PDB file of C-alpha atoms and ligand atoms in Angstrom:
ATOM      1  CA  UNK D   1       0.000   0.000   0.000  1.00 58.00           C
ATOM      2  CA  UNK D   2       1.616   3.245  -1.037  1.00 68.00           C
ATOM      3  CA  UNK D   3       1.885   6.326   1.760  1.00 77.00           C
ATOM      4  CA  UNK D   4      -1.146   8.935   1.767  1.00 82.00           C
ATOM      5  CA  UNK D   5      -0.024  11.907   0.035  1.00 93.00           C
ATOM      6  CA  UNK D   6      -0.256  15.536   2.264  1.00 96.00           C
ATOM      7  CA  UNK D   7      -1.892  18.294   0.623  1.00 97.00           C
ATOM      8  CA  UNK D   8      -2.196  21.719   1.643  1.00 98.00           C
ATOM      9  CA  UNK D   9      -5.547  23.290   2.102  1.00 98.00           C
ATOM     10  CA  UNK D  10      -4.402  26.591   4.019  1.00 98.00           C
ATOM     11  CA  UNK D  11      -0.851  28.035   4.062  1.00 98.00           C
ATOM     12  CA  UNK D  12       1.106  29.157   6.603  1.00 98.00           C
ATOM     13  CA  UNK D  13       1.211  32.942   5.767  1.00 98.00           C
ATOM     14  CA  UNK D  14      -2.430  33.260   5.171  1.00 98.00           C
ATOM     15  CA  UNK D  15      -3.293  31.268   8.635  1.00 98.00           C
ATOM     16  CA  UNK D  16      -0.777  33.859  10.263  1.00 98.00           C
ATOM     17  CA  UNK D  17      -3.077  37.192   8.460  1.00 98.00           C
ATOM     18  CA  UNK D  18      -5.869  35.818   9.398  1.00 98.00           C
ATOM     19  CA  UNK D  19      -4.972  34.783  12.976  1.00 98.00           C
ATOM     20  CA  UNK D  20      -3.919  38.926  13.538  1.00 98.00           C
ATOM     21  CA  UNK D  21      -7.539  39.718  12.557  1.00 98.00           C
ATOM     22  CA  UNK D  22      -8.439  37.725  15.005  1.00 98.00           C
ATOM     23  CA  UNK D  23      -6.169  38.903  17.883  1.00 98.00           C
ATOM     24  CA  UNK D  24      -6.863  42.470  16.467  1.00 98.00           C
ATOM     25  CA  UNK D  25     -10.746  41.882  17.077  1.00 98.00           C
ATOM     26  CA  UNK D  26     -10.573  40.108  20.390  1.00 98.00           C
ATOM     27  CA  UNK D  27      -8.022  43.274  22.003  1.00 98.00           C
ATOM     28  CA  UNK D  28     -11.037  45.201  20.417  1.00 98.00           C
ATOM     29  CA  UNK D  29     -13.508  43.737  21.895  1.00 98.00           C
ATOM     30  CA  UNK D  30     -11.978  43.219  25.481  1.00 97.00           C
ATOM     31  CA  UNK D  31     -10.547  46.777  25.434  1.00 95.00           C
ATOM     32  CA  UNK D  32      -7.005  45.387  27.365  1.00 92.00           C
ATOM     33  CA  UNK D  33      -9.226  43.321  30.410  1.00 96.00           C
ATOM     34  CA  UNK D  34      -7.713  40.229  31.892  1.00 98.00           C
ATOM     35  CA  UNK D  35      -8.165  37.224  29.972  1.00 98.00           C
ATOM     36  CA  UNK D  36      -7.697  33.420  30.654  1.00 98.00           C
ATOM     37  CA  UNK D  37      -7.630  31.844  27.606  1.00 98.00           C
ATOM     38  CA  UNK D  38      -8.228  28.264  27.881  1.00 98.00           C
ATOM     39  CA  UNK D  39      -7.062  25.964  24.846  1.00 98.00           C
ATOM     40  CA  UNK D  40      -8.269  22.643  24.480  1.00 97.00           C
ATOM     41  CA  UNK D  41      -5.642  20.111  24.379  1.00 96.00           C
ATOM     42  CA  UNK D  42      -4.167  18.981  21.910  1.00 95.00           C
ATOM     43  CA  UNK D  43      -4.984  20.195  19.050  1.00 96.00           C
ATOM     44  CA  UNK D  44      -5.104  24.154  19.730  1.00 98.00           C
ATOM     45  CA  UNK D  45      -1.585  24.475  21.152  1.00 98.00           C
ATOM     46  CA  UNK D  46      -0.379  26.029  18.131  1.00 98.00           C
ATOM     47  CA  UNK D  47      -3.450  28.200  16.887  1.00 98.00           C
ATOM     48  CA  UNK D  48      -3.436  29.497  21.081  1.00 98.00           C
ATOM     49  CA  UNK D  49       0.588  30.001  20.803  1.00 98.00           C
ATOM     50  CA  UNK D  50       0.080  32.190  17.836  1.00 98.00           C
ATOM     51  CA  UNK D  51      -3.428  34.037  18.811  1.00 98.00           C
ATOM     52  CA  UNK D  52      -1.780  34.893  22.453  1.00 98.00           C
ATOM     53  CA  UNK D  53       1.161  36.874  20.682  1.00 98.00           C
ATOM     54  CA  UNK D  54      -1.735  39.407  18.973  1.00 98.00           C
ATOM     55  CA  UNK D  55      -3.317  39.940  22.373  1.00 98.00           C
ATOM     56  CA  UNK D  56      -2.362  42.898  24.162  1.00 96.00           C
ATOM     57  CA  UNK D  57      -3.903  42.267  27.502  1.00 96.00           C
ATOM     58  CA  UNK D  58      -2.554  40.694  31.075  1.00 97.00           C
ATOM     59  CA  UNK D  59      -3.668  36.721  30.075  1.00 98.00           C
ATOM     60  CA  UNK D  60      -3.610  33.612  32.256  1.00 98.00           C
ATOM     61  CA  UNK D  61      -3.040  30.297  29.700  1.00 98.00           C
ATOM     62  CA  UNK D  62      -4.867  27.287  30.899  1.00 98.00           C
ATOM     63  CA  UNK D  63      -4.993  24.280  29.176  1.00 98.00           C
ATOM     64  CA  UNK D  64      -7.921  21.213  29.388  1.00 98.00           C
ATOM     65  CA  UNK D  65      -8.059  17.923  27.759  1.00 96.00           C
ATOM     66  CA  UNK D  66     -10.936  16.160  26.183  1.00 91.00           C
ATOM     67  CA  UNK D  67     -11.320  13.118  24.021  1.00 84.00           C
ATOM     68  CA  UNK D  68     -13.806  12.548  21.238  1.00 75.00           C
ATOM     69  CA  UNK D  69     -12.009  10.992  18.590  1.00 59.00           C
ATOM     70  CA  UNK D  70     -10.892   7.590  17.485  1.00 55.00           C
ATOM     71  CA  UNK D  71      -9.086   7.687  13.916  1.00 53.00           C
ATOM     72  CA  UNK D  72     -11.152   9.867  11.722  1.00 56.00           C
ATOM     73  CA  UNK D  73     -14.718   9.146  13.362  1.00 57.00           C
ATOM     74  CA  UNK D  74     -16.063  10.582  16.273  1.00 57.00           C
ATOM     75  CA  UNK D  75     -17.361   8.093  18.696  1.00 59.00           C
ATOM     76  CA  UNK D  76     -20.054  10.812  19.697  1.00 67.00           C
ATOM     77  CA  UNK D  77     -18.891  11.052  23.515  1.00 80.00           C
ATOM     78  CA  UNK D  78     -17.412  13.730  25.453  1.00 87.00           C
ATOM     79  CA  UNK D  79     -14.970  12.892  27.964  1.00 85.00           C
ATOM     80  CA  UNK D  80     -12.802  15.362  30.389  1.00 92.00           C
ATOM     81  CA  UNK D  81      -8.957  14.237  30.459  1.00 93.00           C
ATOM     82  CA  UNK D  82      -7.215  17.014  31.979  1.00 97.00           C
ATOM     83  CA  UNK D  83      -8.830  19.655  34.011  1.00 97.00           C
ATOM     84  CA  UNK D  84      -7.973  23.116  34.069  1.00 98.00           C
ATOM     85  CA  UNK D  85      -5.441  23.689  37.389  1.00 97.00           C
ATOM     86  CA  UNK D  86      -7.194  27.027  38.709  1.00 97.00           C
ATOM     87  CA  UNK D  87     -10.623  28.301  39.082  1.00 97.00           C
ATOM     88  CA  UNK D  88     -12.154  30.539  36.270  1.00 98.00           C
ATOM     89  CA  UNK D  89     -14.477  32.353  38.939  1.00 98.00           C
ATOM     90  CA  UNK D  90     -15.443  36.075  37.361  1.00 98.00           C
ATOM     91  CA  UNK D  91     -12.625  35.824  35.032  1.00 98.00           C
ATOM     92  CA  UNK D  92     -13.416  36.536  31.611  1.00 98.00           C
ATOM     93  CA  UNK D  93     -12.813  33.378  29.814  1.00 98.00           C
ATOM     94  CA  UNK D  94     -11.717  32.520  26.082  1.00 98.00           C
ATOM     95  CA  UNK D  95     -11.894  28.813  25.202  1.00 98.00           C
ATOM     96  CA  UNK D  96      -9.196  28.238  22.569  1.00 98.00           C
ATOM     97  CA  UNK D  97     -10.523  25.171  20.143  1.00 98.00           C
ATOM     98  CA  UNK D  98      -8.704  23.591  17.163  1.00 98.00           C
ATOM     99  CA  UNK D  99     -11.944  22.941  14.956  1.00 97.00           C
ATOM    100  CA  UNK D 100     -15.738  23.367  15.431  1.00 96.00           C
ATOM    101  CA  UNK D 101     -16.807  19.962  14.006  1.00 94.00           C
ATOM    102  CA  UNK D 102     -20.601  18.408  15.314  1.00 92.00           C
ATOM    103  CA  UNK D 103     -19.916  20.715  18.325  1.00 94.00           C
ATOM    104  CA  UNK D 104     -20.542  18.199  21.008  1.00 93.00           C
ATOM    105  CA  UNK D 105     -17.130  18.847  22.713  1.00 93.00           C
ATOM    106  CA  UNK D 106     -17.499  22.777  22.501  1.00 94.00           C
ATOM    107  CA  UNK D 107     -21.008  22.284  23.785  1.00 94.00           C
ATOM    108  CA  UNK D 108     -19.319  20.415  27.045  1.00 94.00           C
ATOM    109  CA  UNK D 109     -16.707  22.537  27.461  1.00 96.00           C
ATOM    110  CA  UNK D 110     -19.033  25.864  27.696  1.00 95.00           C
ATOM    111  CA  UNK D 111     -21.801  24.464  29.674  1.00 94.00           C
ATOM    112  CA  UNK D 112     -19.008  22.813  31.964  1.00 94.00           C
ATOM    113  CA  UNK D 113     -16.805  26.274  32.110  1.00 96.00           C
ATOM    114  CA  UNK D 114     -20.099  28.028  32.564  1.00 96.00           C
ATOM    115  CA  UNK D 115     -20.970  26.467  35.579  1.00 96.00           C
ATOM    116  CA  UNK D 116     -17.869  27.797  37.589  1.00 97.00           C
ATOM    117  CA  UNK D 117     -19.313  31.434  37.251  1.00 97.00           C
ATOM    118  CA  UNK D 118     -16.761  33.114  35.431  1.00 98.00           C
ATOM    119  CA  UNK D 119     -17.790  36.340  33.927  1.00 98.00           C
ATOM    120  CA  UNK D 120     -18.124  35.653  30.202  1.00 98.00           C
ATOM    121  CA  UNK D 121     -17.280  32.619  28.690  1.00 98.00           C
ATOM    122  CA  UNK D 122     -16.294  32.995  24.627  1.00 98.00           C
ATOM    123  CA  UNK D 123     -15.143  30.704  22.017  1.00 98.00           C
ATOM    124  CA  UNK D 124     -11.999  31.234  19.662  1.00 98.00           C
ATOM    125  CA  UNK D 125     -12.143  28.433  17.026  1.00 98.00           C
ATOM    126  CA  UNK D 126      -9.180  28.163  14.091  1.00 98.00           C
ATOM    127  CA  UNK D 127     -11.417  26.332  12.054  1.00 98.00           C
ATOM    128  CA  UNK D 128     -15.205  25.275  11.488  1.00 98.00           C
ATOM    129  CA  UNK D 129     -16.645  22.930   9.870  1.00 97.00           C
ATOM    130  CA  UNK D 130     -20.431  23.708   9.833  1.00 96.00           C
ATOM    131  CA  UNK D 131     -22.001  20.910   7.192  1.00 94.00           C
ATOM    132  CA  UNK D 132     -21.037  18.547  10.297  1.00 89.00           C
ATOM    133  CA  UNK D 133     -22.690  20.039  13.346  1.00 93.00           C
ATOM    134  CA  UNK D 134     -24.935  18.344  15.243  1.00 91.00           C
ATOM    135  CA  UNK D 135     -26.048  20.543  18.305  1.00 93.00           C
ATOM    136  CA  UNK D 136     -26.403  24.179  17.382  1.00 93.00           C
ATOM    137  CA  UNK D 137     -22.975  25.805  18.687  1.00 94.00           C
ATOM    138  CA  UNK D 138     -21.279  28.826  17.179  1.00 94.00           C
ATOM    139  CA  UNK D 139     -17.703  30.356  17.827  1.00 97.00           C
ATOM    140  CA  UNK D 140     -17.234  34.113  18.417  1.00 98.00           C
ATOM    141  CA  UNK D 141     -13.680  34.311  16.532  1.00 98.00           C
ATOM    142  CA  UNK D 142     -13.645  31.939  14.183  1.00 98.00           C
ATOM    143  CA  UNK D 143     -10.465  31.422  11.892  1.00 98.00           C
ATOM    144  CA  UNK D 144     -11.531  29.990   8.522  1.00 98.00           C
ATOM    145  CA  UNK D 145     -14.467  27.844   7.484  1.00 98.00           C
ATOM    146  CA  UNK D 146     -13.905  24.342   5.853  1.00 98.00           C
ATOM    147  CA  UNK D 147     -15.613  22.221   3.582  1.00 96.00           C
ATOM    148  CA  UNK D 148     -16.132  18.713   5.406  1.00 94.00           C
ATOM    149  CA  UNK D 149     -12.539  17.339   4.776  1.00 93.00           C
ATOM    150  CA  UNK D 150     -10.600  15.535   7.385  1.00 94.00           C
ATOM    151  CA  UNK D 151      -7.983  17.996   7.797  1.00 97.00           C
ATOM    152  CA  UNK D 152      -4.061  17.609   9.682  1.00 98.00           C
ATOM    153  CA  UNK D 153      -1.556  19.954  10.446  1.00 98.00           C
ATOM    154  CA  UNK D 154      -1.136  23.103  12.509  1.00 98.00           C
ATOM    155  CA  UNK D 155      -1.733  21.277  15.729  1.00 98.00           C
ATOM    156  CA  UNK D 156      -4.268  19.172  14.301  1.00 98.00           C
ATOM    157  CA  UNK D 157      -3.376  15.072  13.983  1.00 97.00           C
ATOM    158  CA  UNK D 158      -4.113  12.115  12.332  1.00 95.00           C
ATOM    159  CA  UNK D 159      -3.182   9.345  14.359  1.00 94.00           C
ATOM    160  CA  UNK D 160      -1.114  11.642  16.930  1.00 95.00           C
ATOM    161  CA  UNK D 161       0.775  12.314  13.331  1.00 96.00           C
ATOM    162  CA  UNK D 162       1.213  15.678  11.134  1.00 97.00           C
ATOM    163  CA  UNK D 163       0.387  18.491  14.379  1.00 98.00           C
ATOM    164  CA  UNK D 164       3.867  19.726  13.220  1.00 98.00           C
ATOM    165  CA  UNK D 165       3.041  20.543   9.753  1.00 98.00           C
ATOM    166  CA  UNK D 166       2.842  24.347   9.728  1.00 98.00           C
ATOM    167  CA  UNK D 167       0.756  24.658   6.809  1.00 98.00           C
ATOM    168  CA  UNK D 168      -3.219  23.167   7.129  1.00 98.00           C
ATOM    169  CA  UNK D 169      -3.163  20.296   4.968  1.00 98.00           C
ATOM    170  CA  UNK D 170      -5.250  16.682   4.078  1.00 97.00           C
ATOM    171  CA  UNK D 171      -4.411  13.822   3.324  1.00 90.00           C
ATOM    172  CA  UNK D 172      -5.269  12.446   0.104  1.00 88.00           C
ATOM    173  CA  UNK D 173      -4.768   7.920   0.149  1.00 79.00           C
TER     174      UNK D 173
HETATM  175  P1  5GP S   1     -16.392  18.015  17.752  1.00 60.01           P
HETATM  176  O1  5GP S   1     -16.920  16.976  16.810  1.00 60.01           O
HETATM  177  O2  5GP S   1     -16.709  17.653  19.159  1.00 60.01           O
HETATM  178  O3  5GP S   1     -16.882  19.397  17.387  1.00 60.01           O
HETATM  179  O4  5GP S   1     -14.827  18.034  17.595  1.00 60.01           O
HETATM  180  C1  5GP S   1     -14.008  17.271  18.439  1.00 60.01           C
HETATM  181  C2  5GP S   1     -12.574  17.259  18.058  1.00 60.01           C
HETATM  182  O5  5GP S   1     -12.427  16.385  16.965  1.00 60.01           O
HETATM  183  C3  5GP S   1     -11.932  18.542  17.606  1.00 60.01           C
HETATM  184  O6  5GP S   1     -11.537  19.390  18.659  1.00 60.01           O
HETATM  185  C4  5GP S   1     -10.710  17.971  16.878  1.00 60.01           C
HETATM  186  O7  5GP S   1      -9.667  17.696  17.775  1.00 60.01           O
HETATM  187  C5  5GP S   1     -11.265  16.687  16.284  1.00 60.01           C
HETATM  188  N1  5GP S   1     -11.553  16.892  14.854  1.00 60.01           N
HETATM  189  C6  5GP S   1     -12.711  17.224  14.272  1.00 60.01           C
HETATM  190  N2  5GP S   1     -12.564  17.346  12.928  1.00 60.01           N
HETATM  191  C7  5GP S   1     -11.260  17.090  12.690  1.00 60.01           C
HETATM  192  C8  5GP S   1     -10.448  17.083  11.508  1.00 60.01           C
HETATM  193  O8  5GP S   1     -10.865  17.336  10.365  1.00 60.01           O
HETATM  194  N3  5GP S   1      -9.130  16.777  11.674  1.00 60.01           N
HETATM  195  C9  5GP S   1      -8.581  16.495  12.894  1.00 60.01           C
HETATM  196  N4  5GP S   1      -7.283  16.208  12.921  1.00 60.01           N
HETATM  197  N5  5GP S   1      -9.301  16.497  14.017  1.00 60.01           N
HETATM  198  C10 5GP S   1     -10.620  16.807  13.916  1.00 60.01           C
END
């Protein structure tokens, strides 16, 4: 069987323009308030390491885990793997996601974060996908929009493979 080939769907350069929009809207938007940005392990480390260089406020970086994958299929189950190590109480929260995809795990992760009482809980998402979604969830700063394509790269794996590629790619067989 011959190796999958890697294809790139978003480039480097254009993911970093788009990502200073981003940061440009959120220091808007906050107008230099506290932030703890929360990004969902794994796949956001590198989308949060390059959104938290635009943001010109005093932030707190907290990382949680979740699991919802196996392979490319999503088993359709949420489940907490590393909790966040200090309480979110009125601290204005940004959840930092890799990809919107049916939106169950961004659906636990608000409703979970919500009930801690911070002040405002909002979603930064690199990518959606919304032909996927099955409950109604929506990001506030969302990166690009994607066709429904298993995508790899920029954080994002296959496999625990390719979240070093710094260019969004897929993977054609
Ligand atoms: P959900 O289906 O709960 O919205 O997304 C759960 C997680 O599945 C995402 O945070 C992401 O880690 C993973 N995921 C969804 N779509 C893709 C994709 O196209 N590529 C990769 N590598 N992971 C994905």
């Amino acid at each position: 069987m011959s190796s999958p080939r890697i294809e790139v769907l978003i480039p480097h350069d254009e993911i970093q323009k788009r990502i200073a929009e981003l940061g440009k809207q959120i220091n808007a938007d906050y107008g230099g308030r506290p932030l703890v940005l929360v990004g969902v392990l794994k796949g956001s480390f590198m989308f949060l390491a390059d959104l938290v260089r635009h943001i010109n406020a005093q932030v707190r970086i907290e990382f949680i885990g979740t699991k919802s994958y196996e392979g490319t299929t999503t088993s359709g189950q949420v489940q907490l793997t590393k909790d966040l190590d200090k309480p979110i109480q009125d601290e204005d929260v940004l959840l930092v996601e890799d990809i919107i995809d049916t939106g169950l795990t961004l659906n636990y992760l608000k409703h979970m974060l919500s009930q801690r009482e911070p002040r405002s809980v909002k979603v930064a998402a690199f990518l959606d996908k919304p032909s996927r979604r099955r409950i109604d969830v929506k990001g506030d700063y969302v990166g690009f929009t994607i066709e429904d394509k298993f995508v790899i790269g920029y954080g994002l794996d296959f496999e625990q493979r390719y979240r070093n590629l710094k260019d969004l790619c897929i993977l054609v067989p």
